[in-house]
Coordinates of C-alpha atoms in Angstrom, one line a residue:
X1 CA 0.0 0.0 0.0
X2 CA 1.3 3.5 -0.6
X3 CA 1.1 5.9 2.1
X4 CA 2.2 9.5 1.1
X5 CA 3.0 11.9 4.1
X6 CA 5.6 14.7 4.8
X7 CA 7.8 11.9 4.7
X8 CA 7.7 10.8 1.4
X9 CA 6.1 7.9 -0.1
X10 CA 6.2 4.5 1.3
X11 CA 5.1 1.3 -0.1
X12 CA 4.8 -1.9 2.0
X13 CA 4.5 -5.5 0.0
X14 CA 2.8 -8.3 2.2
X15 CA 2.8 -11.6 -0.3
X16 CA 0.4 -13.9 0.8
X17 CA 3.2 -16.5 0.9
X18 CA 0.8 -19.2 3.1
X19 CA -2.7 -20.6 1.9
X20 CA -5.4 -19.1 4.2
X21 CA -7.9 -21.9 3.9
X22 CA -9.0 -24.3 6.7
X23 CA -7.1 -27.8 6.2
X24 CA -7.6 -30.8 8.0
X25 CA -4.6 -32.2 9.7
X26 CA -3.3 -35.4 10.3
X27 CA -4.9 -35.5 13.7
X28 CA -6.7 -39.0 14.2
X29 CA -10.4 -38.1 13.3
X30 CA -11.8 -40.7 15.4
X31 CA -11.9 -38.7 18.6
X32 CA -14.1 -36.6 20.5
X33 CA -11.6 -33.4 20.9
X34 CA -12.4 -31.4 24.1
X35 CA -9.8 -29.2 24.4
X36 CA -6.6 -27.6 22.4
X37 CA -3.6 -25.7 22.8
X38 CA -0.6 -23.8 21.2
X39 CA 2.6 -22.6 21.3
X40 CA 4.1 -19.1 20.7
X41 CA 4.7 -19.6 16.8
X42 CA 1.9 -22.5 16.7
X43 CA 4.1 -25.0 15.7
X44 CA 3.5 -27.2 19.2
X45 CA 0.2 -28.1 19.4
X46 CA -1.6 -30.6 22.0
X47 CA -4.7 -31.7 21.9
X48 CA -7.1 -33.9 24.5
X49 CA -10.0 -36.2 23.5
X50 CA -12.3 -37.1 26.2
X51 CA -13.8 -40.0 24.0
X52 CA -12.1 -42.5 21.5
X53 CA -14.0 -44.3 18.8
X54 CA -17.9 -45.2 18.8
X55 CA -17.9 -47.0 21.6
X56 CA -16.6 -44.2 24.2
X57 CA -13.4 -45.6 24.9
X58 CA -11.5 -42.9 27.3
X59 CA -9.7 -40.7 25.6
X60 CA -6.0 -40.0 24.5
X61 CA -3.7 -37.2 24.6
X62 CA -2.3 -36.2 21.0
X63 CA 0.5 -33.8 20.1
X64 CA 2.5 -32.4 17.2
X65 CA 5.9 -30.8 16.9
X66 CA 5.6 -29.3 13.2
X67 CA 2.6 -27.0 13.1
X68 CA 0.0 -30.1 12.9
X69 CA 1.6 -32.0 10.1
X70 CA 2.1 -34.9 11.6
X71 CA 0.2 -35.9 15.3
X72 CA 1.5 -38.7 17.6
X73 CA -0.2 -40.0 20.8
X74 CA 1.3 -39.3 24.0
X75 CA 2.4 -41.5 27.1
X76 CA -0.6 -39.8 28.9
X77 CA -3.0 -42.9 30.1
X78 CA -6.7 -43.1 28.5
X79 CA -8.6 -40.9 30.2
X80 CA -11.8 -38.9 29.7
X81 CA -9.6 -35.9 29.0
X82 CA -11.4 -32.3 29.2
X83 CA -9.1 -29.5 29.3
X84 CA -5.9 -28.6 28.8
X85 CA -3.0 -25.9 28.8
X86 CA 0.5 -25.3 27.7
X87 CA 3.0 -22.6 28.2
X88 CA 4.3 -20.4 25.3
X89 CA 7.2 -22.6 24.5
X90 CA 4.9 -26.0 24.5
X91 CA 6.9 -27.3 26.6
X92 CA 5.1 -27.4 30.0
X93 CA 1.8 -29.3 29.6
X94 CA -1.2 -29.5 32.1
X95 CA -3.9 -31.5 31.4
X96 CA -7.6 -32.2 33.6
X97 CA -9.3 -35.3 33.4
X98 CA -13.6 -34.8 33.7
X99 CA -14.4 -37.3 36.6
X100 CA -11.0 -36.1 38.3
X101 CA -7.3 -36.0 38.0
X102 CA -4.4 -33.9 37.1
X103 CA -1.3 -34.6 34.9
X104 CA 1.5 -32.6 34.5
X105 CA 4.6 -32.8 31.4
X106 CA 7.5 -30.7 31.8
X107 CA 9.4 -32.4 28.1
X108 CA 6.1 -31.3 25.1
X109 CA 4.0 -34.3 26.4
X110 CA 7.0 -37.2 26.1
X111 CA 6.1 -37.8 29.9
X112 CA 3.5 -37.3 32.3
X113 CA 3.2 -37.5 35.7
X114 CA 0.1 -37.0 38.0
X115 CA -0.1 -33.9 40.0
X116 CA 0.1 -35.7 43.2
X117 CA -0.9 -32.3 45.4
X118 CA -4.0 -31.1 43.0
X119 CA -7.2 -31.6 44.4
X120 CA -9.8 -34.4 43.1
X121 CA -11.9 -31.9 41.3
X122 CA -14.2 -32.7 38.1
X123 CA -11.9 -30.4 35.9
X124 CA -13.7 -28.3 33.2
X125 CA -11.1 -25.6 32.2
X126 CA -7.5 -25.0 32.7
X127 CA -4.9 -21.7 31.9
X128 CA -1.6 -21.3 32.0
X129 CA 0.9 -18.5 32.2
X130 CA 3.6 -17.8 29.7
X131 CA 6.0 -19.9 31.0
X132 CA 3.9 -22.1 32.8
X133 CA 4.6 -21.5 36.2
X134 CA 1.2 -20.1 37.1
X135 CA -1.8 -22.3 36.8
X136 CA -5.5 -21.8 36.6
X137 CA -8.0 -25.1 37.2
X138 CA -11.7 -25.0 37.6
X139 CA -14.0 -27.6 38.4
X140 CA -17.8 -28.0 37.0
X141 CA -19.2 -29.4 39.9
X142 CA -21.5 -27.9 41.8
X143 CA -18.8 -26.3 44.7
X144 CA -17.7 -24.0 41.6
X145 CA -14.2 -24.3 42.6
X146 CA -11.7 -22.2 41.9
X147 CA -7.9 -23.7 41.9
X148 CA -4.3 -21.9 41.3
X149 CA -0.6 -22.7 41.3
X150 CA 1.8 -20.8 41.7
X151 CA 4.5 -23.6 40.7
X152 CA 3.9 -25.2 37.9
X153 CA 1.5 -27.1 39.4
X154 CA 3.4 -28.9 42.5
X155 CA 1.2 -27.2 45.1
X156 CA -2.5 -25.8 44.6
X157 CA -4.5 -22.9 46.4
X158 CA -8.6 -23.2 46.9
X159 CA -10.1 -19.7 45.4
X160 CA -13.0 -19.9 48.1
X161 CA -15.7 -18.3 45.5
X162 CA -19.2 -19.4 46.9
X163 CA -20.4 -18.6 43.4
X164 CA -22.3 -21.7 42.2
X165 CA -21.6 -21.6 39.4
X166 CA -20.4 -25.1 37.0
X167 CA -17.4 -23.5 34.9
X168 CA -16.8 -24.5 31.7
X169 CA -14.3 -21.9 30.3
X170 CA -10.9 -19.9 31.4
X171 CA -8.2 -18.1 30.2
X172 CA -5.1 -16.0 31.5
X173 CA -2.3 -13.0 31.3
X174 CA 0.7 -14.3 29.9
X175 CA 2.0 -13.3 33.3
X176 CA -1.0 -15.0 35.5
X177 CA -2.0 -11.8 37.0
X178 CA -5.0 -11.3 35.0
X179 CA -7.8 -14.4 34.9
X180 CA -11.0 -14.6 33.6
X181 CA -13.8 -17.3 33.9
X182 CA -17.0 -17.8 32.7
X183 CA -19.5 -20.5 33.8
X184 CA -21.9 -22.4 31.7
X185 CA -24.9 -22.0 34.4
X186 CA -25.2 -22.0 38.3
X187 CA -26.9 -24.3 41.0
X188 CA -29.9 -22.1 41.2
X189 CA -30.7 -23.4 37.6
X190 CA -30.0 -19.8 36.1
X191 CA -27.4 -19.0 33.5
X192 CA -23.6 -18.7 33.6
X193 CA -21.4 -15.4 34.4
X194 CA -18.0 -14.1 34.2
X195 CA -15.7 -13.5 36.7
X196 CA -12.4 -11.5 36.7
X197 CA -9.2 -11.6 38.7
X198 CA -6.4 -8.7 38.4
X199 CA -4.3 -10.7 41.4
X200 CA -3.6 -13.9 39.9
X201 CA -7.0 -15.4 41.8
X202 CA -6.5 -14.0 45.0
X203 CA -10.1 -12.1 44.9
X204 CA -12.4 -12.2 42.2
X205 CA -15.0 -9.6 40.7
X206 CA -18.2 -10.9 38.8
X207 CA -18.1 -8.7 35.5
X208 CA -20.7 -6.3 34.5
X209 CA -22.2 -8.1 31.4
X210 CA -25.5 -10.3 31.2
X211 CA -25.8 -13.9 32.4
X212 CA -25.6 -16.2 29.6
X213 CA -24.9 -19.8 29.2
X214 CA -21.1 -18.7 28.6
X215 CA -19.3 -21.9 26.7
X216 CA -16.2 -19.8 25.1
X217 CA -13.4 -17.2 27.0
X218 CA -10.0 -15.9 25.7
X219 CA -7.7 -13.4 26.5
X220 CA -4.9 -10.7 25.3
X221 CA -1.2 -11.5 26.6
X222 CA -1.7 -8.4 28.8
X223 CA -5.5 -9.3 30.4
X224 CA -6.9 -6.1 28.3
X225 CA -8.9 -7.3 25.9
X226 CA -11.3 -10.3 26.2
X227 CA -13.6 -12.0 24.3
X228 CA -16.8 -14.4 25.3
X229 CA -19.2 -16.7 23.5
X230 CA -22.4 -18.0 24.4
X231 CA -25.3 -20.1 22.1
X232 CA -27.6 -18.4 20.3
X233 CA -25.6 -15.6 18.5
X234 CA -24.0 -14.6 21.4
X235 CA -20.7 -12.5 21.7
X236 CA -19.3 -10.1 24.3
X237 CA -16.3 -7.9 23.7
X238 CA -14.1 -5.9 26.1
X239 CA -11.1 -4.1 25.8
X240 CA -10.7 -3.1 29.3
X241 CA -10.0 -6.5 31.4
X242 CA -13.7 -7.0 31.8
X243 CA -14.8 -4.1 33.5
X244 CA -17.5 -3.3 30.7
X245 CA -18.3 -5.0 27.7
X246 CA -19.9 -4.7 24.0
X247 CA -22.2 -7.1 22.8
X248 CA -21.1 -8.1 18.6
X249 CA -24.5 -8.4 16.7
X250 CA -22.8 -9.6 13.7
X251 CA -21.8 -13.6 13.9
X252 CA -24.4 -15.9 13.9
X253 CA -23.9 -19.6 15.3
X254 CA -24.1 -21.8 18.6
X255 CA -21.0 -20.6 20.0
X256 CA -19.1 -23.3 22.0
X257 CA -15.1 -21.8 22.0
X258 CA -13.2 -18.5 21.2
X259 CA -9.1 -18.5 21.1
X260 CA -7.1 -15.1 20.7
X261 CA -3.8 -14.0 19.9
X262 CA -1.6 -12.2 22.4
X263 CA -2.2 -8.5 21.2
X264 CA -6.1 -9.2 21.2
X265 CA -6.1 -8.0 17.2
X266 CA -6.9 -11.8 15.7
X267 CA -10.0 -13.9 17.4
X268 CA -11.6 -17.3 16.4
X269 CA -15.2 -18.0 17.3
X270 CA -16.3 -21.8 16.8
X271 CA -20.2 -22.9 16.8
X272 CA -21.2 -26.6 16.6
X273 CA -23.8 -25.3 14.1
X274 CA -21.5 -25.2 12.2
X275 CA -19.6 -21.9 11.6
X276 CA -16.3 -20.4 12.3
X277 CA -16.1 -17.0 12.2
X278 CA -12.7 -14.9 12.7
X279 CA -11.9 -11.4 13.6
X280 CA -8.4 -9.0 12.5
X281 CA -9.4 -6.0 14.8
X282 CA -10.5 -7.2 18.5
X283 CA -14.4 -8.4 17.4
X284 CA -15.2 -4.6 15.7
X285 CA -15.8 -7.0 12.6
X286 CA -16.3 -10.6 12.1
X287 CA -15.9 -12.8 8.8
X288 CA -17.3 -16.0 8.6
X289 CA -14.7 -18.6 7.1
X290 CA -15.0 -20.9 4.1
X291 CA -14.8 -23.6 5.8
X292 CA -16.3 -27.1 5.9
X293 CA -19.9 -27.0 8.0
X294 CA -19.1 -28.9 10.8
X295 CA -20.0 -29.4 14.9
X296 CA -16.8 -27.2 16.3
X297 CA -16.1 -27.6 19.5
X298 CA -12.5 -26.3 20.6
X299 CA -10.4 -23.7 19.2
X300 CA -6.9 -22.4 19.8
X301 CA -4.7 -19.9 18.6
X302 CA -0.8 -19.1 18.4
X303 CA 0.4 -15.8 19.9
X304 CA 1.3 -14.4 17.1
X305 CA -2.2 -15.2 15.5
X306 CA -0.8 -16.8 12.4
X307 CA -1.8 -20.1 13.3
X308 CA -5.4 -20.9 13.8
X309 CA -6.8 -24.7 15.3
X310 CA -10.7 -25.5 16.0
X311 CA -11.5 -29.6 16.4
X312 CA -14.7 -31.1 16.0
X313 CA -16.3 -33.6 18.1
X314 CA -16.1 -37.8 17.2
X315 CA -13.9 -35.6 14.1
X316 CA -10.7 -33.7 13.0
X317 CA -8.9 -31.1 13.6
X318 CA -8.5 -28.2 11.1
X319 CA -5.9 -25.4 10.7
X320 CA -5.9 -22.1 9.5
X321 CA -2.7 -20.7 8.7
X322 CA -2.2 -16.8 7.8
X323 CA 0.9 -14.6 6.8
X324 CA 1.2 -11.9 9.2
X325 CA 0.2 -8.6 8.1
X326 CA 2.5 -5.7 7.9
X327 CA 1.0 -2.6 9.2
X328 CA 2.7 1.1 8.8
X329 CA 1.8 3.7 11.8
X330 CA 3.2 7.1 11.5
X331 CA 4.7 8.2 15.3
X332 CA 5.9 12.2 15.5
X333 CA 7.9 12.3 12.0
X334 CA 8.8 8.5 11.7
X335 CA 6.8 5.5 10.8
X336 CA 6.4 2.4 12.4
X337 CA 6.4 -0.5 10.5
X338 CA 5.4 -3.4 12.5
X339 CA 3.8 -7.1 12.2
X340 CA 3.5 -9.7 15.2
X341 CA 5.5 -11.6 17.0
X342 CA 7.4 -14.5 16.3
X343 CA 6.1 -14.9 13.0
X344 CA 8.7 -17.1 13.2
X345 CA 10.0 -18.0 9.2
X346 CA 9.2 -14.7 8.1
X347 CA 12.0 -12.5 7.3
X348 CA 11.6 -8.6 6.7
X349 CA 13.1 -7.2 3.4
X350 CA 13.7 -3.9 1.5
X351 CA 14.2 -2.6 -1.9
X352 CA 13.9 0.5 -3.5
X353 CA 12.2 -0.6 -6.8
X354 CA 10.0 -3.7 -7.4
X355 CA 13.3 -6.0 -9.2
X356 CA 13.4 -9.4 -7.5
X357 CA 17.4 -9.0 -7.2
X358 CA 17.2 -5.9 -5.2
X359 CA 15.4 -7.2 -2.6
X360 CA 17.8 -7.4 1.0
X361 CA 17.6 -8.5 4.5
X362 CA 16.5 -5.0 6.8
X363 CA 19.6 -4.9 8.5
X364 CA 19.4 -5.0 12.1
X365 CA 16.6 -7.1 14.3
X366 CA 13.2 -5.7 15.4
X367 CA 12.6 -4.4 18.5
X368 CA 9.4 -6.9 20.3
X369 CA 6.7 -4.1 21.6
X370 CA 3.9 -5.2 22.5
X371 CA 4.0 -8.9 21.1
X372 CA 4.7 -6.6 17.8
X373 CA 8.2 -6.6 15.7
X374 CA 8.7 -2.7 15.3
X375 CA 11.2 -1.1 12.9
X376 CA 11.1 2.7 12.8
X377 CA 11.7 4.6 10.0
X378 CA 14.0 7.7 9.5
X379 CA 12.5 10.9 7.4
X380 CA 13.0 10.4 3.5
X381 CA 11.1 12.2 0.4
X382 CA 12.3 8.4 -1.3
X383 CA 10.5 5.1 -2.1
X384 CA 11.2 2.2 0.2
X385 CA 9.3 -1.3 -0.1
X386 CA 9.2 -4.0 2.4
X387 CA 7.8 -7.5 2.6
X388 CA 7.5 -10.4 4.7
X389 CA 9.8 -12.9 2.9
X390 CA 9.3 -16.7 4.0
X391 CA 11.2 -18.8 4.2

């Protein structure tokens, strides 16, 4: 795009070097997915099945080291597997079995080891901190309990919350400060509601948005902006850790997950009636995907937001893969250019002129703002070009 200013004139290139299509991976398809989670870049993925087969086996633990091109089963044992979290490397792994039971894997789900210290608790959602230290567990039974970690999962705290309510989603800070919750319905027999922590769980605050039947949460690296999902064409917004929210009229589906990349920008929506809608600028606009119509159930998404998951149930799991975007924002008299981060493969390039033998490595690394990669730009009256080379 060309952007003329006192400056000069800039042009930035972003070649769409990635298909953005929904493909099916090599998951197994013969499981009913419950929960998914990814890496920084996206390229560790784990997800946990809660059933195998038709005849409701107990589940299996799956993960993948290459972006979802290949899946193997992990060492975890069967198990009615319902949620699961990973830190931002993939490397440290929690996972919460429904009727009760905690695992821990410290090696990208090679080995697992049973949290012997966790409580027996029917887990329904779990969250982790960037590098996995802090830990976030709730249980849908009807004590609504609340459980953190402060280690990785060694020890556990009980959240006394006399809330009622039978969670079913949860997400966190990458630090573990901010944590947000939101329940499917409570004992009175009412609808669901979310709850907000800005102490790592120490005290809670019930939000200020309408009870619904909440079945999807995610959350900005920073805690600002959230996003929740409910059946019946319901979708909350909020770019101010929960304190208020805006209700998004325009995606239409029986919501049952939401994922979101660190700066909050990208967002995935996933409805078992079978849409999956996606978002480039925090939920002010929603576009509803090409792809196949199916029962999603669980979604994911990288930090950078270039990697995209949602699984079905007794089905596969899909990927959406995106170049990042290059975006150019004037600050004083320089411009920014910037596009997240890792986007790990991507390289940034210049050349004065459009000739594919002019084109050269920028020179120095970007500086990480933000979950951003930020060059700044000196004054010119010139043409510069840039692109996102990969690999």
């Amino acid at each position: 795009m060309k952007i003329p200013s006192l400056l000069g004139i800039w042009l930035v290139v972003v070649p769409a070097a990635l298909a953005q299509s929904w493909v099916q991976t090599t998951a197994p398809s013969n499981y009913w997915w419950s929960a998914l989670a990814a890496s920084l870049d996206g390229s560790r993925l784990v997800a946990a099945a809660y059933y195998s087969g038709e005849n409701f086996e107990p589940g299996v633990i799956c993960t993948s080291t290459n972006g979802g091109a290949t899946w193997a089963q992990t060492s975890a044992p069967s198990n009615i597997w319902n949620a699961v979290a990973a830190s931002t490397n993939g490397v440290k792994l929690v996972a919460g079995v429904q009727g009760g039971g905690l695992y821990l894997s410290s090696d990208s789900g090679v080995s697992w080891a049973p949290a012997t210290n966790a409580p027996v608790a029917a887990w329904a959602a779990l969250a982790s901190s960037g590098d996995g230290s802090r830990l976030l567990g709730v249980s849908d039974g009807a004590d609504g309990a609340i459980y953190t970690s402060a280690d990785s999962g060694v020890t556990w705290v009980s959240n006394n919350v006399s809330s009622g309510e039978y969670w079913y989603a949860a997400a966190s800070s990458a630090d573990g400060t901010n944590l947000v919750l939101a329940s499917n319905s409570n004992t009175n027999g009412g609808p669901g509601a979310i709850f907000t922590s800005t102490n790592a769980g120490a005290t809670w605050q019930t939000s200020n948005v309408p009870r619904q039947e909440w079945t999807g949460v995610a959350s900005s690296a920073d805690g600002r902006k959230l996003v929740a999902c409910a059946p019946g064409s319901v979708v909350y917004t909020s770019t101010n850790g929960g304190t208020t929210w805006v209700r998004n009229f325009q995606p239409f589906g029986f919501f049952t997950a939401a994922a979101a990349s660190a700066d909050g920008s990208k967002l995935l929506l996933t409805a078992n009636s079978g849409q999956l809608y996606t978002s480039t600028d925090s939920g002010a606009n929603w576009r509803s995907n090409a792809a196949p119509v199916l029962g999603w159930q669980v979604a994911t998404a990288s930090r950078d937001g270039n990697v995209l998951l949602a699984g079905i149930v007794d089905g596969g799991i899909y990927i959406l893969q995106s170049p990042p975007t290059l975006r150019l924002v004037p600050s004083g008299n320089q411009l920014i250019v910037s596009w997240p981060w890792p986007s790990a493969g991507f390289n940034l390039q210049q050349s004065p002129d459009l000739a594919p033998t002019n084109w050269l490595p920028w020179p120095s690394p970007p500086v990480v703002t933000n979950w951003q990669n930020q060059i700044t730009l000196a004054p010119t009256n010139g043409v510069e070009l840039f692109r996102l080379k990969y690999p």
